[in-house]
Amino acid sequence: MTKLIIDGKEIDVPAEYTLLQACEAAGAEIPRFCYHERLSIAGNCRMCLVEVKGGPKPVASCAWGVRDCRPGPKGEPPEISTRSPMVRKAREGVMEFLLINHPLDCPICDQGGECDLQDQAMGYGVDTSRFAENKRAVEDKYLGALVKTSMNRCIQCTRCVRFSAEICGTPEMGATGRGEDMEITTYLEQALSSELQGNLVDICPVGALTSKPYAFAARPWELGKTQSIDVMDGVGSAIRVDTRGREVMRILPRVNEAVNEEWISDKTRHVVDGLRTQRLDRPYIRENGKLRAASWQEAFAAIAAKAGGIHGKRIGAIAGDLAAVEDMFAMKELLAKCGSANMAVQGGDAFDPKAGRGSYIFNPTIAGIEQADALLIVGSNPRKEGAILNARIRKRWRSGQLKIGVIGANADLNYDFEQIGAGTDSLKDLAAGKHSFADVLKNAKHPIVLVGAAGLKRPDGAAVLSLAAKLAVDVGAIKDDWNGFGVLHDTASRTGALDIGFSAGAGGLSIAQMTAFGTLDVLFLLGADEIKVPDGTFVVYIGTHGDAGAHRADVILPGAAYTEKSGIYVNTEGRVQMASRAAFPPGEAREDWAIIRALSDVIGKKLPYDSLAGLRQALFKAHPHLMRLDQIEAGKVGDVKALAARGGSVDKAAFRPGIEDFYLTNPIARASVVMAECSRLASGRMLTAAE
């Protein structure tokens, strides 16, 4: 530790700190534009000037290390001043320079009201300018469907350049020209290719980069703000949902160091318009091959007439990617009262909840990736299945302490890796020590074997999972103080479904069996749209959008989207999280659990709770760990070892990509015009590369 005196206050800080960090540790406020805690240091804006006693001029605190400060003539600690007349005058001068070319368009700027330049000009600037020359004009740049540019406002802080190169791993932006002619631009003048590009809007300290879909839509002070959880993938990023009236206007990230830091994916951020489009707002019944609007009583009566006299073994339910734990628990209870154990969650057939929690969660945890020194990715493309988790892998890789191997389809993951193979043969060879990467895993202190759930959707998925667990055990990834076996789930509902046992139980059927011709008479689809149901099965669809599931349904019951209900979700690492209601469902739509409760009364299988609190009380009694929000019930080492011992025969076929189109993975995303445009741009790039 190094001793400093900051504004007369003595403080001990690590020698590797910058002066800016030291000053903030002492409680001083340091203005900045170019400096960002998660980016490399540029030292461009000079707004963070402080005075070092004995120095001839102010120094940029973001680029000056604590260890570079010289002690006084008698060995006394270095003295730093953040509020001296010299510092005040220097900051006023810097602000005056920054505003020389900045246009006075705050009234029409989307950044107005939450702009760093506005705030710091008020706090550290002066009320007049001595410059009367014409302001420079810069042509706006095309960055794609998500980021809108107004480059006249740019102050060349280069945050966007560093973010795209360091965090995204797609160095597509840079600066051209010098001095007054300097411009921030893309190298090839085409749409950005990163799945994290929407974060550019958040890190831009002025209004040069703003959200294109949100342009001129609302002001920050007229929005209601609700803290919630993202369900577009299995990561469970912390988000803030901003609403005006009944309408969701935008989604922004919240800081959660354990999960998403302060980033969210573009699908999370810009799926907003999909919440308004193609919504189901009333029940429907299929008559003579066509759907017609109906009342709730008619819809329930049609279901009761069909399901009333059917044996429980002829009834089943499949949960979709966005189902909350409460909804699945209520459906499970209803099926149990009907005498059925036929239930499953999309993509969950390879997992057995009875094998223990450690067999299906990401045991190392997302934050634990930063301790890893070797990573094997099996049958997964983290960039598409968990873009935020992939950014965490890249962060660790940039430190130079992580070696990565991949078994599966070759893909651009934004970091260097060794392609070991494409299928299960390579996994077997690695387990047998026939590949050099086996030694890398064995010699690592904290190795991780990451298995993609998307790669386990094959018929031999359970055997592949067991083989991967065996490899993890053999290379020493399973220790008393480190569990390096992890499953990356690509959907928000799957981990929670496995936690409550919403899967084929004793005598229950898998998804493949339930969707075989003639197996079931009645099938409930709880937001499941990626399921092909054969003719002859009576389908009840409880969901939010007119997607594939609704097109196949015989009865449609309109549900609530994740922003319109309070619901528990469990992310891929087993962290229990709660999404909060920010708006209300449209029309006659209701929360899914309430629909199931009302239906149970009509068909004579009444569930024993009348409120969400009552439902949660029953849920917590059956599964106590779900009441501990933002905590992880750790998986046991024995679970992974037992899974490894299961074995099974595996197919030699190569792993196929689990997600073909990152932007169109669920009903809300498929209803979004913005996501459709992003998909078009992404497929256009791929075609160009192939050509």
XYZ file of C-alpha atoms in Angstrom, residues 513-520 534-537:
12
model
C -42.552 -39.333 -27.215
C -45.242 -36.719 -26.504
C -45.053 -35.417 -30.066
C -45.232 -38.876 -31.654
C -48.449 -39.550 -33.577
C -51.247 -40.987 -31.462
C -49.463 -40.742 -28.097
C -51.436 -37.923 -26.463
C -48.924 -34.202 -34.898
C -52.509 -34.063 -36.110
C -55.050 -35.668 -33.827
C -53.723 -34.077 -30.623
